[in-house]
XYZ file of C-alpha atoms in Angstrom:
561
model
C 133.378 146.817 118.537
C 132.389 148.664 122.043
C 133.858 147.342 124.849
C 129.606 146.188 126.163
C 129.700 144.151 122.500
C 133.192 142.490 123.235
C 131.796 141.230 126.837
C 129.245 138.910 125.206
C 131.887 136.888 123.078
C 132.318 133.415 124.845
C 135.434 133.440 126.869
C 136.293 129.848 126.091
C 135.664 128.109 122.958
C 138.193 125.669 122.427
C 137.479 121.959 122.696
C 136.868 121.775 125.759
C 133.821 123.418 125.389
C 132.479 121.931 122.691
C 133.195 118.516 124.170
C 131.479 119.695 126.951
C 128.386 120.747 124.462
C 128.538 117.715 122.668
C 128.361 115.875 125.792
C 124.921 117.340 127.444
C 123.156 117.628 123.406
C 124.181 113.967 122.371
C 122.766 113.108 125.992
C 119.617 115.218 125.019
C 118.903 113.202 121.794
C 119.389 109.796 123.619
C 116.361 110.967 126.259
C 114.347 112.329 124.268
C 114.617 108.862 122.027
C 113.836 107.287 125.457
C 110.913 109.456 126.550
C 108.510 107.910 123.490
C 107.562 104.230 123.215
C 109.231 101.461 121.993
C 108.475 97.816 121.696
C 110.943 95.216 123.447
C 109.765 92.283 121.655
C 108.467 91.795 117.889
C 104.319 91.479 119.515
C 104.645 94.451 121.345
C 103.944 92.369 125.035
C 106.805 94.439 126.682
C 106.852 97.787 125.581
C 110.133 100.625 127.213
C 107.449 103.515 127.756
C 109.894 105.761 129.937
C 108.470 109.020 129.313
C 106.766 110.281 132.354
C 110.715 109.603 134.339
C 113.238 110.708 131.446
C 110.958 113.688 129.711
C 111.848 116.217 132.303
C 115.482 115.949 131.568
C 115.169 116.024 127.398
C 114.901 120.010 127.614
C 117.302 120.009 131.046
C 119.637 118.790 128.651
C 118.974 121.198 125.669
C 119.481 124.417 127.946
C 122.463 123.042 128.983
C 124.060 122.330 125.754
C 123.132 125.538 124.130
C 123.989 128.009 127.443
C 126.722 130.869 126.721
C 126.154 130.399 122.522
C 125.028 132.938 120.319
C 121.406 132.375 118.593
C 123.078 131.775 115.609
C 125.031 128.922 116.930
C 122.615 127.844 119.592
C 120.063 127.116 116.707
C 122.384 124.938 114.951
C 123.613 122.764 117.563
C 119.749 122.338 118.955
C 118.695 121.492 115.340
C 121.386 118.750 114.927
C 120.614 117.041 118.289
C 116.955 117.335 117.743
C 117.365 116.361 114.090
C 119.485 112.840 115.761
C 116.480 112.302 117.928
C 113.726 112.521 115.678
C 114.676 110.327 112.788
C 115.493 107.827 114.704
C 112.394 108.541 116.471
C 110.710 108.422 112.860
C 112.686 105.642 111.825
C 109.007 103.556 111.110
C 108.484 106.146 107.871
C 111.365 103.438 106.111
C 109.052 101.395 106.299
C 106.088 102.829 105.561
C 107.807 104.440 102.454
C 109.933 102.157 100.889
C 108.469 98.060 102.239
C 104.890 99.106 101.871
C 104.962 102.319 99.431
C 107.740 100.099 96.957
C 109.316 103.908 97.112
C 113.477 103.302 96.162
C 115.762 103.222 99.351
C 117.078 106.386 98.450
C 113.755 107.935 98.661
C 112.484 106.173 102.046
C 115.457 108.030 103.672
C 113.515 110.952 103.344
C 111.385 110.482 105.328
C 112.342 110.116 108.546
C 115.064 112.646 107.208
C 112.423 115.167 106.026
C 110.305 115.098 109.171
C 112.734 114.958 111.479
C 114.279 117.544 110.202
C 111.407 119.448 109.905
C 110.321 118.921 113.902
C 114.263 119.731 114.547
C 113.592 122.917 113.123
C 111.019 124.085 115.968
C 113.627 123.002 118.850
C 116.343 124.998 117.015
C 113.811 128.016 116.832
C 112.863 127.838 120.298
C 117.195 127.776 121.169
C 117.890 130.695 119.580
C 114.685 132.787 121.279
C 115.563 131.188 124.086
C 119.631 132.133 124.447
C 118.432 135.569 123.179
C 116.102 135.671 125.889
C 119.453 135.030 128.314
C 120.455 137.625 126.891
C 118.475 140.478 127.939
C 117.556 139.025 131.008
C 114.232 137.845 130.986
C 115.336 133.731 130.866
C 113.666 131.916 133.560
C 111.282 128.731 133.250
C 107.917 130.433 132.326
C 109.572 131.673 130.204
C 111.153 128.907 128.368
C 107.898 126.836 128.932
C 105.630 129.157 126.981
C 107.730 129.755 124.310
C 108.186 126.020 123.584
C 104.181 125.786 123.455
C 104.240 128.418 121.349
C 106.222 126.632 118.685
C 104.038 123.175 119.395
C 100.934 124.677 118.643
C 102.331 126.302 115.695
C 103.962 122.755 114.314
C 100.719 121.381 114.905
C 98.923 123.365 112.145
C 101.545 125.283 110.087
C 101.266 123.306 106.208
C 98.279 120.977 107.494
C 100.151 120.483 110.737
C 102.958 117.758 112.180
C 102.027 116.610 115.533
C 104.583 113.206 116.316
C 106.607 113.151 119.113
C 105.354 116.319 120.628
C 106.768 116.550 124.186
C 103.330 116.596 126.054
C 102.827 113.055 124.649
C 106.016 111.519 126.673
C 103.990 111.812 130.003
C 100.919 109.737 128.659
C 101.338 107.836 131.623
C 101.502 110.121 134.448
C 98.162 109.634 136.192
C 99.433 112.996 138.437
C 99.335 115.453 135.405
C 97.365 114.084 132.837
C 93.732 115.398 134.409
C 95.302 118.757 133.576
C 94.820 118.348 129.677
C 90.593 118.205 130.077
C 92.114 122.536 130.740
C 95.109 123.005 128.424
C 95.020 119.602 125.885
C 98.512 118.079 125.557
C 100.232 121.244 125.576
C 99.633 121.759 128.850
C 102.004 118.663 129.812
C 104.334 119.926 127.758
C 104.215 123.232 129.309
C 105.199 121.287 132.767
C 107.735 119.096 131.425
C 110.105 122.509 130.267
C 108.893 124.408 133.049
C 110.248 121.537 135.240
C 113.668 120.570 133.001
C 114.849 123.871 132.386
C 114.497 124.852 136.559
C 116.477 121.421 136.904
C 118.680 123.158 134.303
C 119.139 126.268 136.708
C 120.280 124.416 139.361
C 123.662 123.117 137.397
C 126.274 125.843 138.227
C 127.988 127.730 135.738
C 131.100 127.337 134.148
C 132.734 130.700 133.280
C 135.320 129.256 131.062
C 132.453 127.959 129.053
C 129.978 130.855 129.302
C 129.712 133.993 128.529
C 131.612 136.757 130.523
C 130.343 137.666 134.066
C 128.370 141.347 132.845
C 125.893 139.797 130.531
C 122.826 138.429 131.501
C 123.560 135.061 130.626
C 125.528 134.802 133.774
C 122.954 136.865 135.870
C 120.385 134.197 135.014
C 121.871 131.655 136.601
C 120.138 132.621 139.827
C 118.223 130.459 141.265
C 115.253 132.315 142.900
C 112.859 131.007 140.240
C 113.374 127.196 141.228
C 111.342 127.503 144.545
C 108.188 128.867 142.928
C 108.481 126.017 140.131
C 108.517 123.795 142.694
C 105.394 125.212 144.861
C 103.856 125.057 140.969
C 104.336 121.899 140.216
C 103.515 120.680 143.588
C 99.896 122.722 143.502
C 99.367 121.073 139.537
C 99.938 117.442 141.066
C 97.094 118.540 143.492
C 95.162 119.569 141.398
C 95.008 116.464 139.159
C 94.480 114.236 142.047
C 91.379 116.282 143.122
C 90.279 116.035 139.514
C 90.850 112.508 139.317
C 89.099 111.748 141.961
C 86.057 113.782 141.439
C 85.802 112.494 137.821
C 83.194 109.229 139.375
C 81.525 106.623 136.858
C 79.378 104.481 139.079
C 75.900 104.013 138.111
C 76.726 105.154 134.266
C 74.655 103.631 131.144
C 77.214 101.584 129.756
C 77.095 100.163 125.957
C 78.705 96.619 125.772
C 81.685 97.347 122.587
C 83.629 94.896 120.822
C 86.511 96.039 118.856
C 87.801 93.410 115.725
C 91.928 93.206 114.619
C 91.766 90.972 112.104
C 95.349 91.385 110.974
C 95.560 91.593 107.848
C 99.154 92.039 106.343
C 99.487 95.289 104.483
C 101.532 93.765 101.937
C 98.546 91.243 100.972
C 95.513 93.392 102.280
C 94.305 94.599 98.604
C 95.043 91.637 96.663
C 92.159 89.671 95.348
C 92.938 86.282 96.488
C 93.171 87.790 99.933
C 89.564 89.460 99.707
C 87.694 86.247 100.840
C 89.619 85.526 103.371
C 90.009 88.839 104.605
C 86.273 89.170 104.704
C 85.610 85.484 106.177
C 88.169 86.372 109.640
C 86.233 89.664 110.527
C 83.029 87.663 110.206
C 83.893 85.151 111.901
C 85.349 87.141 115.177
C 82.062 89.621 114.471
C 80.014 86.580 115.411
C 82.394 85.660 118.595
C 81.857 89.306 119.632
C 77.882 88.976 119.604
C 77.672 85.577 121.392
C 79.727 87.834 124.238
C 76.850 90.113 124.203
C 78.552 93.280 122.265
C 75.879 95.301 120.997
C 78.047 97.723 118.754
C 81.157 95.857 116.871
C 83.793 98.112 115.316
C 85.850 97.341 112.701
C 88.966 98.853 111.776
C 90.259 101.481 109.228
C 89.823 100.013 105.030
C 88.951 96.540 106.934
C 87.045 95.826 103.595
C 89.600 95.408 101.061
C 87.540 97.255 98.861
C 84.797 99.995 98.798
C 81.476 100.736 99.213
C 78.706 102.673 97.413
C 78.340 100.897 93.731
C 78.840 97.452 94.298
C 75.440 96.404 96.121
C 76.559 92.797 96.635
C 79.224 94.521 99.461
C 76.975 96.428 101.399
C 74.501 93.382 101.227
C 76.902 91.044 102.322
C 77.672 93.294 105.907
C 74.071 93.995 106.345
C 73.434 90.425 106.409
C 76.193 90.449 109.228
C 74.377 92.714 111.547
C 71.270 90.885 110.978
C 72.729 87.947 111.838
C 74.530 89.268 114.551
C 72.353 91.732 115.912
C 74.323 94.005 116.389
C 75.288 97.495 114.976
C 78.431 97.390 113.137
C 80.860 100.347 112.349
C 82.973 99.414 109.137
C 85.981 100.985 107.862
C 85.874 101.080 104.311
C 86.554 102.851 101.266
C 83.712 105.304 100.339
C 82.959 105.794 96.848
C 80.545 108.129 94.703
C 80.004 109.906 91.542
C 81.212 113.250 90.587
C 84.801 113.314 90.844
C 87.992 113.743 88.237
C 89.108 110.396 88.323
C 86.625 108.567 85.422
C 84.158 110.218 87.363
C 84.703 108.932 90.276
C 85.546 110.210 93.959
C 87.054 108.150 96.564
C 86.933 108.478 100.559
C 88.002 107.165 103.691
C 85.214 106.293 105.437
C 83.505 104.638 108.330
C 79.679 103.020 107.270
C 77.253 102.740 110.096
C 74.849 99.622 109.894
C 72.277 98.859 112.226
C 70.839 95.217 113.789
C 68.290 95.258 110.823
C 70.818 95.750 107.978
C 70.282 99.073 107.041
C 73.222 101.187 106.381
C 72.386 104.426 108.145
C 75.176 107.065 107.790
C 78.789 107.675 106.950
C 81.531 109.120 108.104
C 84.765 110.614 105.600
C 87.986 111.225 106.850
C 88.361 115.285 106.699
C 92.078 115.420 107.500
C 94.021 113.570 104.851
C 98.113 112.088 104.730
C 99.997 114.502 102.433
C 101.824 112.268 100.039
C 99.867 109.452 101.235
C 96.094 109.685 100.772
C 96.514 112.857 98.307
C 99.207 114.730 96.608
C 99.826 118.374 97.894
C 100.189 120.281 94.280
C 98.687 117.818 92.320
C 99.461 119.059 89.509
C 103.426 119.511 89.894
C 103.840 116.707 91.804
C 101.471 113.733 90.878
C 103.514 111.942 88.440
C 106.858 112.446 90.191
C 105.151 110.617 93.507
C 104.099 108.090 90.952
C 107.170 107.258 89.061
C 109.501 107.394 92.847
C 106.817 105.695 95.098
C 104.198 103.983 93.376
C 102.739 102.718 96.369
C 101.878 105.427 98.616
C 99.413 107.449 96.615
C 98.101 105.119 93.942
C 94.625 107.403 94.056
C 93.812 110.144 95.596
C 91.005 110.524 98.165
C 88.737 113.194 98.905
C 88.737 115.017 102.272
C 84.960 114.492 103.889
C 83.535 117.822 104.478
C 84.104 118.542 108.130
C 84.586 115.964 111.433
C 80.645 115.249 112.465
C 79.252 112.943 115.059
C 77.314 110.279 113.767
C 74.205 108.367 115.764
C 74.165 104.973 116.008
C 70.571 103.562 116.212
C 68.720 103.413 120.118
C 70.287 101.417 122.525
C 68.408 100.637 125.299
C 66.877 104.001 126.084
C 68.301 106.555 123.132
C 70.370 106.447 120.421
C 74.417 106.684 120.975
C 76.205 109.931 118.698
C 80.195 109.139 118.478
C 82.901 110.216 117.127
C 84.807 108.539 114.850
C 87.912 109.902 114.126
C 90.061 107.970 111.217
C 93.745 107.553 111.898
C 95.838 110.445 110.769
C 92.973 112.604 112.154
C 93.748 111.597 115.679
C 97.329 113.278 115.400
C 95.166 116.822 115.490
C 93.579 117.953 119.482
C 91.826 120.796 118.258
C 89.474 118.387 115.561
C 88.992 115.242 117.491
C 87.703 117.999 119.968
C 85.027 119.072 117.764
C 83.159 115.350 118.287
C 82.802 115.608 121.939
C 81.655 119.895 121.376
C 79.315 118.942 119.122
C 78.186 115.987 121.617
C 80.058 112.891 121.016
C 79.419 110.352 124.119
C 82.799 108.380 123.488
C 85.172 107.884 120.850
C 85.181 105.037 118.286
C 88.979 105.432 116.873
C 89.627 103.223 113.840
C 93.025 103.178 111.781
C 95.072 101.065 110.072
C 98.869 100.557 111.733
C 99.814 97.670 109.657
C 101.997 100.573 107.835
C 104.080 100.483 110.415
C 105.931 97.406 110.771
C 107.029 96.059 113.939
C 108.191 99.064 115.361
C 107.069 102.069 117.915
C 105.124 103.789 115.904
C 102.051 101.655 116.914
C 102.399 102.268 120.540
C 103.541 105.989 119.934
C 100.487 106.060 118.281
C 98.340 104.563 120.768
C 99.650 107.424 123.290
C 98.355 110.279 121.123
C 94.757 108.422 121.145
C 94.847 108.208 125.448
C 95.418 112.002 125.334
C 92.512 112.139 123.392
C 90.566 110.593 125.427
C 91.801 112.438 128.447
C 91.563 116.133 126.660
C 87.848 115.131 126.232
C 86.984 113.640 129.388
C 85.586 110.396 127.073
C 86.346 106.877 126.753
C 87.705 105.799 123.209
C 87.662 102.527 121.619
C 90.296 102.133 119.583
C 89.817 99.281 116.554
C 93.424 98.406 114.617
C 94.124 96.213 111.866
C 97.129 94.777 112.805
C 97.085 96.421 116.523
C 96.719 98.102 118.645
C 93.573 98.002 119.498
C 93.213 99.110 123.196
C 90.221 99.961 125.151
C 90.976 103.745 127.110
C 88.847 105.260 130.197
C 88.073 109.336 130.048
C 91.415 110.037 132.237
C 93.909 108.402 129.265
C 94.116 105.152 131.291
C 94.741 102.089 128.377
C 92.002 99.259 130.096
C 92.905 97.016 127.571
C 95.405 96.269 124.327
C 96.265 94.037 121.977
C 99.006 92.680 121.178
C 100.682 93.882 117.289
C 99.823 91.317 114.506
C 98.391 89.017 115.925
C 94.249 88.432 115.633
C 91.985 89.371 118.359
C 89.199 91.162 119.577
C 88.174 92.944 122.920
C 85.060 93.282 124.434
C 84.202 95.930 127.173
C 81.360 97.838 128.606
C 81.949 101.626 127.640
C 80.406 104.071 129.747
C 78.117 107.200 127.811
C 79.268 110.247 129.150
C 76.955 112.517 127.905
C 77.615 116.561 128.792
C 78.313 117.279 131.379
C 79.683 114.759 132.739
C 81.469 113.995 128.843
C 83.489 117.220 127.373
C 86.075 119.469 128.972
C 86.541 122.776 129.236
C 89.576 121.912 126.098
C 86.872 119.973 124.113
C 84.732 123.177 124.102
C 86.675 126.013 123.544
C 89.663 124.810 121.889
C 93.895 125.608 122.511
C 92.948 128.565 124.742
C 95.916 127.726 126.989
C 98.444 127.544 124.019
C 97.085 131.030 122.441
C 98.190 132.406 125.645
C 101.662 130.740 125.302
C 101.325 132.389 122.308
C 100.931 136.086 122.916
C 103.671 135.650 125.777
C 105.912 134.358 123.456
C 105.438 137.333 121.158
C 105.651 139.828 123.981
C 109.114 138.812 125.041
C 110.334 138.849 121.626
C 109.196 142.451 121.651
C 110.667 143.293 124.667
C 114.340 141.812 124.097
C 113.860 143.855 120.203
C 112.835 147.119 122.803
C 116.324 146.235 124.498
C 118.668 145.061 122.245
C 117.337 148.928 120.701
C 118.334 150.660 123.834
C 121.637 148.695 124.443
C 122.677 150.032 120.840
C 120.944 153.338 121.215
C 118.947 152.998 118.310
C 115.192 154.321 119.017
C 112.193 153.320 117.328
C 110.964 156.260 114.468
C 108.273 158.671 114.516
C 106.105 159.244 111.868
């Protein structure tokens, strides 16, 4: 061992230390629990939404528990704090597993197990690049920032893509920052939120008995030079939104008069027959309490029908006579069935049916991005029957994934018709497709899912954040239409208008604003995760540079050929 190689082993690392490490990781887990929604009461009328205060210090926290370690060791301390935080973050799959899916106990602990391990994962990648990056003396906040985009962008597509609880989401609320995301989609918040934390991380001072000796770089990077230009960033960012915020004016828009329909409908007794009338009969009957307020579109949640549509005429009948009565035009989540498939023949979707004032059902929509495990079975062919025999529940049939996320037209409205988007549920976990609706000329969002699933937990209003920045990465307003809630109305800047309360019935009306390009779209909503490729080529060229030095430091040099 050289005498260079002996300087980097950790001076002290008795218990004090790791008390110490313990100490600012098991912190780190409790804030970033914090920094995501949670309901105080069992209708969701108080909700703890802390993120936009607390988020800054959840990777503060991280650098500080993982400072002085070796990759090796910084990964696995980061990926058992981050592992904490996420499952009980996750905590909802329990019940969307084992109370609704009838899965054993022993298999609903998987799930929050499984995902939150596998989110843990990128936080315990991005502590070993970033200790190694200490290392060789190119640490510093940029730094840190674009290598935890990096590893966002990559969780958000690697194995058809995890997206919960990604940090950006935790300032939902921040009116200051969010106008930034219409340039860089969620990422960019989370971008700001490290950059920030991990310059308030700088400023704690070192602790040589619990660092790394005084000649690496770990100790040289505790300099504090880069703090003042993170602040003059942040400060110029801030600006920036306001100006943006500002500028973005509505007055004098076409607006479209909405209604949005929770008929709460238990999950547990949502398919049975006896529950089919009755089911039917309460989204009828607050359809025709939507009209008499004037709504001229009505939207109706994810699988409202307890059934599908597509060979049983006496369904479809049954809503067109609904919008004639009504006169309205009514989007219905239902499931979409035709010919042609493997299952008797038969191929199921999860669709959203268009009708207009005059009955006739004019177009549908079918959900392109599917649950794995839930709507259809990655590996059918391995893994179909195990599913079945463990968790009966969750993947009784498989759908089909529609073709590709399309905006549909709704008939004229007053002077032309209205194209939407209608992203379904899981689909609105995903920036770069609910982008596609407002590229391809979507004039507002019509979000429909299903969150009975979830139980009376945070999922719901986790969920509901994810939609806002959806709205706000798009520069479009989004109605969002929930079985059991919530159903929220949400301006172009992210702003929630209007919510519901969870399971309870209800329905919202509100005047929607068409934003038609310009004035609808972003810069993100046309070309895409620009801001996160970036993240990613940085993040590759200072992995390439600290390989180039680590090389030098132990004289190896790369080979000719």
């Amino acid at each position: 061992m050289t005498a260079e190689t002996n300087s980097e082993v950790p001076l002290d690392t008795g218990g004090t230390a790791r008390r110490e490490r313990l100490a600012w990781l098991s912190a780190y887990a409790v804030v970033t629990i914090l920094s995501f929604p949670h309901p105080l009461d069992s209708a969701g009328a108080e909700v703890l939404d802390l993120g936009r205060w607390l988020c800054w210090l959840s990777p503060a926290l991280l650098v500080l528990g993982i400072r002085g370690l070796a990759p090796r060791r910084a990964f696995r301390w980061a990926f058992f704090a981050a592992w904490a935080a996420h499952v009980v973050i996750l905590h909802w799959l329990w019940v969307v597993v084992v109370v609704y899916g009838h899965a054993h106990p022993l298999v609903g602990v998987l799930g929050p197990l499984g995902n939150g391990g596998w989110t843990a994962l990128f936080t315990a990648a991005f502590a070993a690049i970033w200790v190694r990056l200490e290392r060789s003396g190119r640490a510093s906040p940029w730094a840190a920032a674009a290598v935890w985009v990096a590893l966002d962008h990559l969780r958000s597509w690697l194995f058809s893509g995890w997206t919960w609880a990604t940090l950006g989401y935790a300032q939902h609320e921040n009116a200051l920052l969010m106008p930034l995301v219409a340039w860089t989609g969620v990422y960019g918040l989370s971008f700001i939120t490290v950059l920030g934390g991990v310059a308030l991380a700088k400023l704690v001072p070192l602790r040589r008995s619990t660092t790394v000796c005084h000649r690496t770089a770990v100790c040289r990077s505790g300099k504090l030079q880069a703090t003042p230009w993170v602040a003059l960033a942040l400060a110029h960012l801030v600006g920036f939104g306001i100006v943006v915020g500002q500028a973005d004016d509505e007055e004098g828009i076409e607006t479209v008069r909405v209604a949005v329909i929770q008929g709460n409908i238990e999950q547990g007794v949502k398919w049975s027959p006896d529950w089919y009338e009755r089911t039917l009969g309460h989204y009828e009957d607050l359809s025709r309490k939507a009209a008499a307020l004037g709504a001229r579109v009505i939207v109706w949640p994810e699988t409202a029908v307890p059934g599908s549509l597509g060979i049983d005429p006496r369904r479809t009948e049954r809503l067109s006579d609904l919008a004639r009565e009504t006169g309205a035009q009514l989007v219905i989540g239902a499931v979409g069935i035709e010919e042609g498939g493997h299952n008797q023949g038969l191929r199921y979707f999860d669709s959203a049916f268009l009708f207009r004032p005059d009955g006739e059902m004019t177009d549908r929509y079918d959900k392109t991005h599917l649950v794995p495990f839930g709507e259809y079975v990655p590996v059918v062919r391995l893994l179909g029957s195990l599913l079945g025999a463990i968790a009966p529940g969750i993947a009784e049939e498989g759908l089909t994934a529609g073709e590709a996320p399309r905006v549909v037209v709704l008939a004229p409205l007053d002077t032309a018709p209205l194209p939407v988007g209608v992203p379904i549920c899981y689909e609105l976990l995903f920036p770069d497709l609910v982008r596609r609706f407002a590229r391809d000329g979507s004039e507002m969002f019509f979000a429909i899912t299903n969150d009975a699933w979830y139980g009376r937990t945070g999922a719901p209003f986790q969920f509901l954040a994810m939609t806002a920045m959806r709205s706000a990465e798009n520069r479009l307003w989004t109605v969002r239409a929930a079985n059991t809630g919530v159903s929220a109305i949400i301006d172009a800047r992210g702003r929630v208008r209007e919510r519901t309360r969870i399971f309870e019935r209800d329905l919202l009306v509100a005047d929607i604003p068409r934003r038609p390009a310009p004035l609808g779209g972003s810069f993100y909503a046309r070309y895409g995760d620009v801001f996160a490729a970036v993240c990613g080529l940085a993040t590759v060229a200072l992995w390439l540079a600290t390989r180039e030095r680590k090389n030098q430091k132990t004289g190896r040099r790369p080979e000719v050929t």
